[in-house]
Short mmCIF file of C-alpha atoms and ligand atoms in Angstrom, two decimals:
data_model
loop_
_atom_site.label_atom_id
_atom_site.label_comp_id
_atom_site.label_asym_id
_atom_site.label_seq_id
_atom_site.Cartn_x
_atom_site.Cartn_y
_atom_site.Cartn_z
CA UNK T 1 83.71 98.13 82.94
CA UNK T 2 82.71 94.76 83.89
CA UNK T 3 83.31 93.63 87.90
CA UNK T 4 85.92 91.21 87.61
CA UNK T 5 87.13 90.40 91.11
CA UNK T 6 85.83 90.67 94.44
CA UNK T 7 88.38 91.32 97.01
CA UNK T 8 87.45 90.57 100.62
CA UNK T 9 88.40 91.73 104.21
CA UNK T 10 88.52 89.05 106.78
CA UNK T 11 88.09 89.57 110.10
CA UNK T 12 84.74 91.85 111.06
CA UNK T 13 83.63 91.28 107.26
CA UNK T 14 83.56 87.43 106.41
CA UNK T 15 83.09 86.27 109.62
CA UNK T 16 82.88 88.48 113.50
CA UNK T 17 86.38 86.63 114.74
CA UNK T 18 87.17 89.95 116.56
CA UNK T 19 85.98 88.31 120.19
CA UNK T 20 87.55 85.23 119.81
CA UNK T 21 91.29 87.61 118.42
CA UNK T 22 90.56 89.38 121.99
CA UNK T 23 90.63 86.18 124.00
CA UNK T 24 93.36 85.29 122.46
CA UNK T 25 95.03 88.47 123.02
CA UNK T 26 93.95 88.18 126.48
CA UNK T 27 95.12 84.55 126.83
CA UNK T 28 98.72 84.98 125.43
CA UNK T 29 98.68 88.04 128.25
CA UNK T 30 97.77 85.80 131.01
CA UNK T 31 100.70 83.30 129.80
CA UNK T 32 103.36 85.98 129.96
CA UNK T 33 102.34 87.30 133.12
CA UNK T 34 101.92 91.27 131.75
CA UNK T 35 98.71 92.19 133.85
CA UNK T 36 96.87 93.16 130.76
CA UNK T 37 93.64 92.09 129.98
CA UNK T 38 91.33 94.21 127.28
CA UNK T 39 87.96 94.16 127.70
CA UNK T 40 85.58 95.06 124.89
CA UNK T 41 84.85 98.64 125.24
CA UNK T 42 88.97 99.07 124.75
CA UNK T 43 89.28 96.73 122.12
CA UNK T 44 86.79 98.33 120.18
CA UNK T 45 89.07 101.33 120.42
CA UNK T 46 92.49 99.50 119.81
CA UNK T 47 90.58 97.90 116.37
CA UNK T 48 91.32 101.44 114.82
CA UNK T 49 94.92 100.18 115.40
CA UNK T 50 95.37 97.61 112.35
CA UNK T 51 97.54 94.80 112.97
CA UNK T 52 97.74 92.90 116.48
CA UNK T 53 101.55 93.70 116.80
CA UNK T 54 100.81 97.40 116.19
CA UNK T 55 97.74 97.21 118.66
CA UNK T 56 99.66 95.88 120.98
CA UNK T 57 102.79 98.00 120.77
CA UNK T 58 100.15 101.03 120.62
CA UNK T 59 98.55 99.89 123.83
CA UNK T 60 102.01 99.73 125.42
CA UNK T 61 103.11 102.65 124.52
CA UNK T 62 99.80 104.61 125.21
CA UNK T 63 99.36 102.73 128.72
CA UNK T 64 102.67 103.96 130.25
CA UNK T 65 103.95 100.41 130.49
CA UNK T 66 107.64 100.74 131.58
CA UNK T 67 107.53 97.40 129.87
CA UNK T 68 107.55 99.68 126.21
CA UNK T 69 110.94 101.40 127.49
CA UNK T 70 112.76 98.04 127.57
CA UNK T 71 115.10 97.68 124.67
CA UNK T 72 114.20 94.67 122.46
CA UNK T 73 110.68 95.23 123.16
CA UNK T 74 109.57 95.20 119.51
CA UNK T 75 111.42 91.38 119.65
CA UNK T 76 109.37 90.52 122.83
CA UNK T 77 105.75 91.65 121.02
CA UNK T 78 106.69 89.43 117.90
CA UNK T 79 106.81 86.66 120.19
CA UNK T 80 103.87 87.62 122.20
CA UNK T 81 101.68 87.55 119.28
CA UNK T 82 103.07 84.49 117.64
CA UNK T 83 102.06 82.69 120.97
CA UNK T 84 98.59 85.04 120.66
CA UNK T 85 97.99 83.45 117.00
CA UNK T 86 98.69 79.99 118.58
CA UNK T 87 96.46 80.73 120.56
CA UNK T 88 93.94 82.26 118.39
CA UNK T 89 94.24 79.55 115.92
CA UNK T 90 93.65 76.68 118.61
CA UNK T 91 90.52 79.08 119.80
CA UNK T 92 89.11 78.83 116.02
CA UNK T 93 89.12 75.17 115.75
CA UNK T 94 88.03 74.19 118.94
CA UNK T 95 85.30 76.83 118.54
CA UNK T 96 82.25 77.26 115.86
CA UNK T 97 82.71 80.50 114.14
CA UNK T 98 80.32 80.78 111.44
CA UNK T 99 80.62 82.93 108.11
CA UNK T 100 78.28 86.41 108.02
CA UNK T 101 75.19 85.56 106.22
CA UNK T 102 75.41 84.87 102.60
CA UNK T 103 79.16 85.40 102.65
CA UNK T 104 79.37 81.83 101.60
CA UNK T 105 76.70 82.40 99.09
CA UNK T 106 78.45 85.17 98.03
CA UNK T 107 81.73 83.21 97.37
CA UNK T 108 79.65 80.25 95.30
CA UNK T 109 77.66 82.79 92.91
CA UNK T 110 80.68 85.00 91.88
CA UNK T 111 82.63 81.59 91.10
CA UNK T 112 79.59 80.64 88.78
CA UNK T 113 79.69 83.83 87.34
CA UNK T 114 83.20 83.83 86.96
CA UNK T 115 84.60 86.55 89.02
CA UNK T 116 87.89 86.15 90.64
CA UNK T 117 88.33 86.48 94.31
CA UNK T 118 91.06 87.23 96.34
CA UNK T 119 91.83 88.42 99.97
CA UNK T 120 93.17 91.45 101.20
CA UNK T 121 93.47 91.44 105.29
CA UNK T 122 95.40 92.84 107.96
CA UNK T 123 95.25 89.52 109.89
CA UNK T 124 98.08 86.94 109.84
CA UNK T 125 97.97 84.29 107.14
CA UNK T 126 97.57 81.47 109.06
CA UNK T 127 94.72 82.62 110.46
CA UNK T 128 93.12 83.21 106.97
CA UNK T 129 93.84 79.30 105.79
CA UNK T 130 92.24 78.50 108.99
CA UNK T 131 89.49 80.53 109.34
CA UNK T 132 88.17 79.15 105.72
CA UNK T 133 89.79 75.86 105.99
CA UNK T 134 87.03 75.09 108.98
CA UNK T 135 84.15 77.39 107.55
CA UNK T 136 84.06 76.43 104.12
CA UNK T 137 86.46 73.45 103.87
CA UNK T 138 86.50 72.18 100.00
CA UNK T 139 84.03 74.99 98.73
CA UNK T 140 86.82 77.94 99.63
CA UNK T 141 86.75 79.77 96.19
CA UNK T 142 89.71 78.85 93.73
CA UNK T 143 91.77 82.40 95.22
CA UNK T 144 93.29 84.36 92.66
CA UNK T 145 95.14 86.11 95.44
CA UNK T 146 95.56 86.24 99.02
CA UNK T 147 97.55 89.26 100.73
CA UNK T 148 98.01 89.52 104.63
CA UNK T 149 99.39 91.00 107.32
CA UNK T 150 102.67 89.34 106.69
CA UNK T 151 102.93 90.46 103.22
CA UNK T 152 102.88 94.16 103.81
CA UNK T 153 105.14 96.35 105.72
CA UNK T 154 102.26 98.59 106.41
CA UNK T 155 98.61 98.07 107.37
CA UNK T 156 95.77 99.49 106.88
CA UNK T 157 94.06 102.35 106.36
CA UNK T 158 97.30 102.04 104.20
CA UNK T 159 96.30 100.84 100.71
CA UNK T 160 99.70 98.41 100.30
CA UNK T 161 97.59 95.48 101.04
CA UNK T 162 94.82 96.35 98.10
CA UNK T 163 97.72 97.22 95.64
CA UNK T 164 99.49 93.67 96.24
CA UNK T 165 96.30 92.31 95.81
CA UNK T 166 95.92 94.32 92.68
CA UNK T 167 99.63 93.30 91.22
CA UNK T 168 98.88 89.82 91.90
CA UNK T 169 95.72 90.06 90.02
CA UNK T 170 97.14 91.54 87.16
CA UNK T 171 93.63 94.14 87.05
CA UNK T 172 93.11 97.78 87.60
CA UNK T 173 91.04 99.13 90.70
CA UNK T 174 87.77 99.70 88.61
CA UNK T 175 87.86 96.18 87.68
CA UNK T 176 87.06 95.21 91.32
CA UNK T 177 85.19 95.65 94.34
CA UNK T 178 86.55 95.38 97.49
CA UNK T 179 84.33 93.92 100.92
CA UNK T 180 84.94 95.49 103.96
CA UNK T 181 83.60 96.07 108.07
CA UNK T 182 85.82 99.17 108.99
CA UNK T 183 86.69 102.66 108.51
CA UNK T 184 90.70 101.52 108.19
CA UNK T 185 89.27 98.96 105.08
CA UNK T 186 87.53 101.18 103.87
CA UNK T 187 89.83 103.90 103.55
CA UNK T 188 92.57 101.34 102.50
CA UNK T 189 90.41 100.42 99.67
CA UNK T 190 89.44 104.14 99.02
CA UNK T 191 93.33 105.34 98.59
CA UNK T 192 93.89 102.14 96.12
CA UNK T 193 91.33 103.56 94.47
CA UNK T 194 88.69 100.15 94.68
CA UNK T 195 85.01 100.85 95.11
CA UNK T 196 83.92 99.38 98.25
CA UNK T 197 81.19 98.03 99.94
CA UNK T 198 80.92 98.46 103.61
CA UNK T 199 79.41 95.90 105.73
CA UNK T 200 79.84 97.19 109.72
CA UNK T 201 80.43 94.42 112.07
CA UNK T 202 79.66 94.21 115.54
CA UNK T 203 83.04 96.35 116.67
CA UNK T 204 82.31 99.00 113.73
CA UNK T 205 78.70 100.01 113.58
CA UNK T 206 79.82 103.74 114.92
CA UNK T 207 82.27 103.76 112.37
CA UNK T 208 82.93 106.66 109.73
CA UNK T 209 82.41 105.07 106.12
CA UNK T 210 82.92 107.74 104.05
CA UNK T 211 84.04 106.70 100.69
CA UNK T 212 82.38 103.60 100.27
CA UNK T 213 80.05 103.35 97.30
CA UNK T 214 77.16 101.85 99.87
CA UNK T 215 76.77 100.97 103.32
CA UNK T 216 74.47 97.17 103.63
CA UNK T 217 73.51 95.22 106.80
CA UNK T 218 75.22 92.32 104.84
CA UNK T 219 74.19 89.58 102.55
CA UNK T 220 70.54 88.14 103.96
CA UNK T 221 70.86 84.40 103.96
CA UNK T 222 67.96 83.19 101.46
CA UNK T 223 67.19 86.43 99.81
CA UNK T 224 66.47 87.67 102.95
CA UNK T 225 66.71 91.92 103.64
CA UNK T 226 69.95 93.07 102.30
CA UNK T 227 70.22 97.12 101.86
CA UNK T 228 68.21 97.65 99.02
CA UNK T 229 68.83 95.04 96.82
CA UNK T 230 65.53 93.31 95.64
CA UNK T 231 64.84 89.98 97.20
CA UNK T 232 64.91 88.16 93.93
CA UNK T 233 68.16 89.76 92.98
CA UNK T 234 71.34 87.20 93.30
CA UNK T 235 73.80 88.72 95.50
CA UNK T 236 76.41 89.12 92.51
CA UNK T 237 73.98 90.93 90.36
CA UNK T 238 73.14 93.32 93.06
CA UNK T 239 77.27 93.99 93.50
CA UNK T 240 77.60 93.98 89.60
CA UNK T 241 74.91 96.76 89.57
CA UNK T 242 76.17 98.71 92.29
CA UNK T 243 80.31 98.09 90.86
CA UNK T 244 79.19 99.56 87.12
CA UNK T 245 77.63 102.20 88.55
CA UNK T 246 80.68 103.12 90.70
CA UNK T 247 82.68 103.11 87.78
CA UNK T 248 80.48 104.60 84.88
C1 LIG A 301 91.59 92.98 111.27
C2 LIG A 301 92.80 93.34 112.02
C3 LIG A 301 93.68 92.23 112.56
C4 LIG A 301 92.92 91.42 113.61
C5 LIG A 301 93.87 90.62 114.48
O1 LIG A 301 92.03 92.49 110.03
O2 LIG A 301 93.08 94.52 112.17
O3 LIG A 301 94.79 92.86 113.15
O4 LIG A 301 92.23 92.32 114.47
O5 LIG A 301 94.68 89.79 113.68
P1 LIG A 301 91.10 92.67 108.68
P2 LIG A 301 96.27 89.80 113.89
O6 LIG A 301 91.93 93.52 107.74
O7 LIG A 301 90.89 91.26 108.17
O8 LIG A 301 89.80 93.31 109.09
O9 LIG A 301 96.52 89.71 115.38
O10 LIG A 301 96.76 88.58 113.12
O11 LIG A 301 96.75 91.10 113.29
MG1 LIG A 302 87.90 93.79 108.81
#
């Protein structure tokens, strides 16, 4: 079964936008005057909480914030983290947030060969269009499909997100292989029943990847060292391979 689409994670997998989400966070904090402010060693534990209104309902909760008791305290986050993906948003294009290595490489050679892409992310969609708006600008892939945060009513390690992507594709789950950083993509991907590829980012090195079909460093820029693949190998051969064997 030939691959036919890759389907990618965002945040931790085509770029490492997690710092610049915990400013953010931090930021949009400051502004409301809650006394929060999550340094790294947290955040790296909230991550396994998909979805920065759940992380941030989870923290409140967890914390003993008599904030969380309030009623209309779900209303109050949804504001707080519009104002945090202001926020984030005006971070990313004042910033310079690269791609990973070869992601953008990536993107080019499976348009040549002629395998869809889509997203599949937890994040909010504005921050997607943004995010490759300023990274890639006019060589963003034609995407077949792009599912976010705001399209599902449950995030990952939930699969909802891979299965809209799958609908909107119009392909089965052994037609595609799906990119991801964490343990939640992964297993996301895992219960949709997409072989994955697990690239750990700088807040999920430690993470548990079981499932995955191969664990990589990521895509060396230039050829350069990238798991096993053979430095001659193009990028989307050495997925191709590692996709039909998955699925023989
Ligand atoms: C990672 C997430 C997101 C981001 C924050 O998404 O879990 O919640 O941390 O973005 P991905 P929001 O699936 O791309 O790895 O605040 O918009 O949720
Ligand atoms: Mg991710």
């Amino acid at each position: 079964m030939p691959l036919k689409a890759l389907i990618w994670d965002v945040d931790g997998t085509m770029a490492e936008t997690e710092d610049v989400h915990l400013a953010a966070f931090n930021k949009a904090f400051q502004e409301f005057r809650l006394g929060w402010n999550w340094d790294r060693e947290l955040y790296g534990r909230l991550l396994r909480v998909a979805g920065g209104k759940e992380r941030i309902l989870h923290y409140a909760g967890t914390s003993g914030d008599p904030l969380a008791e309030r009623p209309g305290f779900e209303a109050f986050v949804a504001e707080l983290h519009a104002r945090k993906t202001e926020i984030y948003n005006e971070m990313v294009r004042a910033g310079n947030l690269e791609l990973r290595p070869g992601v953008a490489r990536l993107m080019e050679e499976a348009r040549r060969a002629g395998v869809r892409q889509a997203v599949a992310t937890t994040t909010s969609l504005v921050n997607v269009h943004n995010l490759l708006r300023l990274t890639l600008g006019d060589a963003a892939p034609r995407w077949s499909s792009v599912v976010a945060g705001d399209h599902v009513a449950k995030k990952k390690p939930d699969p909802e997100v891979y299965l809209e992507a799958l609908r909107q594709l119009r392909l089965g789950p052994g037609d595609c292989l799906a990119l991801e950083d964490s343990a939640n993509g992964v297993k996301a991907a895992v219960a949709a029943g997409i072989p994955v590829v697990a690239m750990p980012g700088a807040y999920t090195a430690e993470d548990d990847f079981s499932g995955a079909i191969t664990v990589i460093r990521g895509f060396g820029e230039d050829g350069g060292p990238c798991g096993d693949r053979p430095g001659e190998q193009s990028l989307i051969d050495f997925l191709a391979e590692l996709h039909a064997r998955a699925v023989a």
